[in-house]
GROMACS .gro file of C-alpha atoms in nm:
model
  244
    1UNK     CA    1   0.000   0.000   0.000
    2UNK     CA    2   0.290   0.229   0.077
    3UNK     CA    3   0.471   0.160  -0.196
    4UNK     CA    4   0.138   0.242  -0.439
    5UNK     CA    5   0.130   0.561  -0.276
    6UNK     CA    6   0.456   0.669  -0.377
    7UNK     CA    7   0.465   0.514  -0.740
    8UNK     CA    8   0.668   0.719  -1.011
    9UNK     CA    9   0.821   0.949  -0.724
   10UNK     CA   10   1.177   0.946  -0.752
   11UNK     CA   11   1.185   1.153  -0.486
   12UNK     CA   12   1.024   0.851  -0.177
   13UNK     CA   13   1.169   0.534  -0.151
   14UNK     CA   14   0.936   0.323   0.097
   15UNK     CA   15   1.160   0.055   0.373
   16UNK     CA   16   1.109  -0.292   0.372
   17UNK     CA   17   1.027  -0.268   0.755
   18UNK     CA   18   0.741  -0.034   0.646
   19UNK     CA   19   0.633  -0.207   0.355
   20UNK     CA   20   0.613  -0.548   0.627
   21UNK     CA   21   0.441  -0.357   0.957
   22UNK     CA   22   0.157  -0.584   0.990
   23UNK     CA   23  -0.068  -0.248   1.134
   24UNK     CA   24  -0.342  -0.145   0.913
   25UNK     CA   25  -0.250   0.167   0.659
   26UNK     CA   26  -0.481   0.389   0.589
   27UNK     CA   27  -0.272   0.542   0.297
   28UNK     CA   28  -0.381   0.398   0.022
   29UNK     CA   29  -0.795   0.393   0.053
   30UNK     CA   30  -0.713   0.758   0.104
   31UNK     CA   31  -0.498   0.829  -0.223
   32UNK     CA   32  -0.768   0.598  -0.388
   33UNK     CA   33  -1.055   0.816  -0.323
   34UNK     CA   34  -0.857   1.163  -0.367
   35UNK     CA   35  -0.707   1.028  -0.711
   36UNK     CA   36  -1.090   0.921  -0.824
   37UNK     CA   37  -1.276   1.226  -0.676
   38UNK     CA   38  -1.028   1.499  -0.805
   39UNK     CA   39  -1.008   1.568  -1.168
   40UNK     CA   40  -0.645   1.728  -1.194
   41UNK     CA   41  -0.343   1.695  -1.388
   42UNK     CA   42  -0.122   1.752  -1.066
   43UNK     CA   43  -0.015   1.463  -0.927
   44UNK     CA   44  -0.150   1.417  -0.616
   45UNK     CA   45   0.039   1.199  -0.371
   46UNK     CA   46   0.010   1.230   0.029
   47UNK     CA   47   0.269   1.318   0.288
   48UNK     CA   48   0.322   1.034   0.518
   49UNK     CA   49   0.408   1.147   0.867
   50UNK     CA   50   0.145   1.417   0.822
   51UNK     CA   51   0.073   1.479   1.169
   52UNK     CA   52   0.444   1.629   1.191
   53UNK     CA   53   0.310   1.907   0.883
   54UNK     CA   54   0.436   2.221   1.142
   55UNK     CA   55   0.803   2.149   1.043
   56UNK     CA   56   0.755   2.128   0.662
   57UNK     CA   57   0.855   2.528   0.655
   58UNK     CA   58   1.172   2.466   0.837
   59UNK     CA   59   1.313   2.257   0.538
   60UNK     CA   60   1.407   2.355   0.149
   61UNK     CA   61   1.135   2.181  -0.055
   62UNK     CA   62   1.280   1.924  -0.302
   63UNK     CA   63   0.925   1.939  -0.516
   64UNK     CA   64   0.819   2.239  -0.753
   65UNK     CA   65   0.451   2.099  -0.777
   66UNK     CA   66   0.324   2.266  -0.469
   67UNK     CA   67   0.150   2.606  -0.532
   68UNK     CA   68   0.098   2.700  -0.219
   69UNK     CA   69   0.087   2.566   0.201
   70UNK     CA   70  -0.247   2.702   0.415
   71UNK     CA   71  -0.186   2.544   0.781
   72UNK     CA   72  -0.526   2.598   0.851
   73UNK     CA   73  -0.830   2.840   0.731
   74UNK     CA   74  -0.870   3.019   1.043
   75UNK     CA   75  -0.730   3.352   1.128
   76UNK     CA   76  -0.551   3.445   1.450
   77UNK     CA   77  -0.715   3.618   1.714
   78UNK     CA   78  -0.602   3.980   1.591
   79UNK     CA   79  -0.718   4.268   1.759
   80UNK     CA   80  -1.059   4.196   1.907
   81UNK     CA   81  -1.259   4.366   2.213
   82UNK     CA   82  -1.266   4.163   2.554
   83UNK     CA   83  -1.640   4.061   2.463
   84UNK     CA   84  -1.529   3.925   2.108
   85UNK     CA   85  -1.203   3.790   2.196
   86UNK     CA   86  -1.388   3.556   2.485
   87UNK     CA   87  -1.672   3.439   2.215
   88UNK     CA   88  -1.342   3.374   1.998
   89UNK     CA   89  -1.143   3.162   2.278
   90UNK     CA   90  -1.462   2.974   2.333
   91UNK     CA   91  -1.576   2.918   1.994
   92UNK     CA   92  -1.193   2.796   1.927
   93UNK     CA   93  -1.230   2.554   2.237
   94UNK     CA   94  -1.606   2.372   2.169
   95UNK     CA   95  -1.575   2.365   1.804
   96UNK     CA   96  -1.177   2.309   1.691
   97UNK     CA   97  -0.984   2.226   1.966
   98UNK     CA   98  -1.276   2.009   2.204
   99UNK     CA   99  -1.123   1.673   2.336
  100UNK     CA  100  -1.358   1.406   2.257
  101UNK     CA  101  -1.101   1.142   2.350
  102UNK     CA  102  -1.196   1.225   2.702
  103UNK     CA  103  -1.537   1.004   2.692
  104UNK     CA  104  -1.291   0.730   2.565
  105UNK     CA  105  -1.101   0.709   2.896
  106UNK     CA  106  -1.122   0.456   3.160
  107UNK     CA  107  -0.968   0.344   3.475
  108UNK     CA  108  -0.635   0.213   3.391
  109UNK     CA  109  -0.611   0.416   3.058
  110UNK     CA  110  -0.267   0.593   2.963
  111UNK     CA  111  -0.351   0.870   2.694
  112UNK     CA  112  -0.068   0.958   2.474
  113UNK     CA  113  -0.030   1.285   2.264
  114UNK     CA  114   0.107   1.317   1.922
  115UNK     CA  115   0.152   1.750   1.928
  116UNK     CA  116   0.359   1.993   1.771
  117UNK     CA  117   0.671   1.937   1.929
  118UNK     CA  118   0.860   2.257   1.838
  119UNK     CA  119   0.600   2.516   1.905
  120UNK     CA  120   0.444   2.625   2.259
  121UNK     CA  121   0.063   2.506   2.122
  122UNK     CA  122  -0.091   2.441   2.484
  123UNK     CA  123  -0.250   2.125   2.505
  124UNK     CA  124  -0.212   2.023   2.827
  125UNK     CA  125  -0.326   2.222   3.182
  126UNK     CA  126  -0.420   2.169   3.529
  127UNK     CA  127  -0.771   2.169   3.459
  128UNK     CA  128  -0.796   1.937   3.148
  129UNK     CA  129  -0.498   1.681   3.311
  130UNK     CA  130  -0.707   1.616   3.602
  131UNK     CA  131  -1.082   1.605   3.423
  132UNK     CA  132  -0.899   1.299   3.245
  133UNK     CA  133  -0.768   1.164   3.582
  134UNK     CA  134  -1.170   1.209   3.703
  135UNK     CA  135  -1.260   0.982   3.470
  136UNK     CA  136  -0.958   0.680   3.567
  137UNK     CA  137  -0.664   0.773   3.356
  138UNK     CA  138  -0.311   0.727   3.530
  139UNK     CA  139  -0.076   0.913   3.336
  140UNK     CA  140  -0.035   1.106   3.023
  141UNK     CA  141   0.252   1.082   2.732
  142UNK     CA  142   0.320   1.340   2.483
  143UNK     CA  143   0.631   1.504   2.239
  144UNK     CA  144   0.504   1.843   2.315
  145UNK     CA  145   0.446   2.045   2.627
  146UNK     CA  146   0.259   2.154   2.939
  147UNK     CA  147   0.182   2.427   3.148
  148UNK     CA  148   0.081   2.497   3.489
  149UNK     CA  149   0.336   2.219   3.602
  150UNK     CA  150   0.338   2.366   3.957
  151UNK     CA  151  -0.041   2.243   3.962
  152UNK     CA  152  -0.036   1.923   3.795
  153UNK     CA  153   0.277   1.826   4.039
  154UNK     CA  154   0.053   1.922   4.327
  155UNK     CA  155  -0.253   1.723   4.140
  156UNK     CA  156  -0.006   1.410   4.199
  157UNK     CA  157  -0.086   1.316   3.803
  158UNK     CA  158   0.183   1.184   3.606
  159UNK     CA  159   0.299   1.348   3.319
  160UNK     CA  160   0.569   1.280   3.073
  161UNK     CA  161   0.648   1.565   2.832
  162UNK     CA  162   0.873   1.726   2.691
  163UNK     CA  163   0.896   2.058   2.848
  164UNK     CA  164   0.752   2.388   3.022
  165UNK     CA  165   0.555   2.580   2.804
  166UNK     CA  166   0.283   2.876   2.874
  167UNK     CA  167   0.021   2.898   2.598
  168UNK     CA  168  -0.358   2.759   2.557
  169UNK     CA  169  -0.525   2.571   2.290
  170UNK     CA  170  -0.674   2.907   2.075
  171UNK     CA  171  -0.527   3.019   1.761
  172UNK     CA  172  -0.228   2.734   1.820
  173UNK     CA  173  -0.413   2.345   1.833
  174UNK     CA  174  -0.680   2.190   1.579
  175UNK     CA  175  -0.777   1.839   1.682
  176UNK     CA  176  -0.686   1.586   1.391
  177UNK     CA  177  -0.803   1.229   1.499
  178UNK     CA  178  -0.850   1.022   1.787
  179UNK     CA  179  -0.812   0.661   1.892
  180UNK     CA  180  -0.548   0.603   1.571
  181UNK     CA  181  -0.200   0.485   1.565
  182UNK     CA  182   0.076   0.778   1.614
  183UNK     CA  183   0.413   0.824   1.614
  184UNK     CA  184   0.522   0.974   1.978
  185UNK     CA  185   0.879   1.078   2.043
  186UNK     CA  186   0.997   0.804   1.775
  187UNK     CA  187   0.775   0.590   1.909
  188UNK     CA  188   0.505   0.391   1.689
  189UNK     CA  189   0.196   0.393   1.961
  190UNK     CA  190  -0.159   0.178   1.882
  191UNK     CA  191  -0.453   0.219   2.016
  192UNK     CA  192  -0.462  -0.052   2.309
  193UNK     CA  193  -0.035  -0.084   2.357
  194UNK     CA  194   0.059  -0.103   2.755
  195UNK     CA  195   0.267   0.190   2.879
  196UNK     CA  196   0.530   0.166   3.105
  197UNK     CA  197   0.655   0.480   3.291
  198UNK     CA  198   0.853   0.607   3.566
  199UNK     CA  199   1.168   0.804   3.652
  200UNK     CA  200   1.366   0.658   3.379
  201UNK     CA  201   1.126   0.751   3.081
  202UNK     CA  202   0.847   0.577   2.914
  203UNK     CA  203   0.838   0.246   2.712
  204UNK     CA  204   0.595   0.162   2.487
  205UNK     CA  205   0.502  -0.255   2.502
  206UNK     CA  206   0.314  -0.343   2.201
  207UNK     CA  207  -0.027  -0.504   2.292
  208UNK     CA  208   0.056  -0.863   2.103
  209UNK     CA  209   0.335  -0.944   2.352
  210UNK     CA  210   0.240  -0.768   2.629
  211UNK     CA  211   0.151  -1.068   2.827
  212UNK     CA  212   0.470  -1.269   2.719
  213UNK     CA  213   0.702  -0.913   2.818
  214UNK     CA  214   0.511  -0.862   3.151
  215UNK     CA  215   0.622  -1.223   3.266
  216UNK     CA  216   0.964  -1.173   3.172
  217UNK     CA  217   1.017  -0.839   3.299
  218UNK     CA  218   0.856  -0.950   3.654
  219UNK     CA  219   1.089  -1.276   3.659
  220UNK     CA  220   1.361  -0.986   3.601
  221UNK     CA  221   1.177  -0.726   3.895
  222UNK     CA  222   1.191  -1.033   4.099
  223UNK     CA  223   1.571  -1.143   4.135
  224UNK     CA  224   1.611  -0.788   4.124
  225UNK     CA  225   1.411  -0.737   4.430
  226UNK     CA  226   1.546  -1.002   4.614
  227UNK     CA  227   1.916  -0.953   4.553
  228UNK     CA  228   1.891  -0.589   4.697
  229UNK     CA  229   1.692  -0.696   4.982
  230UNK     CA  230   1.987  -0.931   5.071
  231UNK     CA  231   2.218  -0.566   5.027
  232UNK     CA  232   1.960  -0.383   5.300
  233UNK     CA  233   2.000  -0.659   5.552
  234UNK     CA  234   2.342  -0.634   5.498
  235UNK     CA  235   2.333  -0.296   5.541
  236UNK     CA  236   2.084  -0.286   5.821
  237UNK     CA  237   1.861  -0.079   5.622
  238UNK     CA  238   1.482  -0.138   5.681
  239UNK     CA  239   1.250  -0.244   5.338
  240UNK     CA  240   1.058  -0.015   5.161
  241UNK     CA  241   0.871  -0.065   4.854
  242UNK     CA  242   1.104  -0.117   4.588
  243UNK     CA  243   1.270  -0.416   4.721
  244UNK     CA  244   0.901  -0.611   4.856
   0.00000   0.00000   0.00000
């Protein structure tokens, strides 16, 4: 499918690790339907990685078949009166930028973020990271930022990010999909893959083995555990809870 949506483009070449991901790709139905419903001579061939679209402008472009690149439709906020500027914010908030991933969540759920990761676009707050704990989430992943860390610290809600930032969701974050595969840090993420987090990062365990790694890696917590306990009595150090 990936390799029919780059036909007689010089300019892709597609990896045999791509081309054999057994994942669904929703690439080609796509092309399909945009090559049938659009009658054009202009080639017209999709980006793949689209969700990272906020750092095409940062590179020289290598095609000359692109007339033009509109981010989005919608203008910026501009000079508005208090009255408008609040109809504007909320108006950006119910109708572009709502979360309806939140209805999704359930105890035990980890939601992961696929942002902009080079521009301060405001996704995450105090008051949005803890409506999603209300409703059983345990942590949140994402390759963008946060704000109001002081909060969410005190709110006790993990977070794993990738650094301070100070805007809101207005004029800077559209909602693109939910529930779908993503690429996060490097990371391919699906829908339903176990997250494992704590001071030294975030791993991402495909759902297919999870049961197979979770044995291993507990066999593995295990000696662990019980070789440092042996150090503590040694020591004459009493247990706490990484060692029972």
């Amino acid at each position: 499918m990936l390799q029919l949506a780059v036909e007689g483009d010089d300019l892709f070449d597609v990896s045999q690790i791509e081309l054999q991901r057994p994942s669904p790709s929703y690439t080609y139905d796509t092309l399909q339907e945009l090559r049938q419903s659009q009658a054009t001579e202009r080639p017209i061939d999709l980006i793949i990685g689209a969700d990272m679209l906020a750092a095409v402008l940062e590179h020289e472009p290598t095609w000359d078949s692109l007339p033009r690149y509109v981010p989005t439709n919608r203008s910026p906020a501009g000079k508005r009166s208090t009255e408008d500027f609040d109809a504007w914010v909320g108006e950006w908030y119910t109708e572009l930028s709502p979360e309806p991933f939140e209805v999704l969540l359930r105890s035990g759920s980890a939601l992961v973020l696929d942002d902009v990761d080079s521009v301060d676009v405001g996704s995450i707050g105090s008051y949005n990271i803890l409506a999603w704990k209300r409703r059983g989430m345990v942590g949140v992943v994402t390759n963008a930022n946060a704000r109001d860390t002081d909060e969410i610290e005190t709110e006790g809600v993990p977070l794993y990010f990738r650094g301070v930032g100070r805007g809101i969701r207005p004029g800077r974050n559209q909602i693109e999909s939910v529930n779908r595969p993503v690429v996060c840090g490097g990371v391919l993420v699906i829908p339903g893959d176990v997250i494992v987090a704590d001071g030294d990062g975030v791993v991402v365990v495909p759902r297919a083995v999870a049961e197979g790694v979770a044995r291993y890696a507990r066999t593995i917590l295990d000696i662990d555990k019980a070789g440092r306990r042996e150090l503590y009595r040694e020591l004459g150090l009493p247990d706490d809870p990484s060692v029972e």
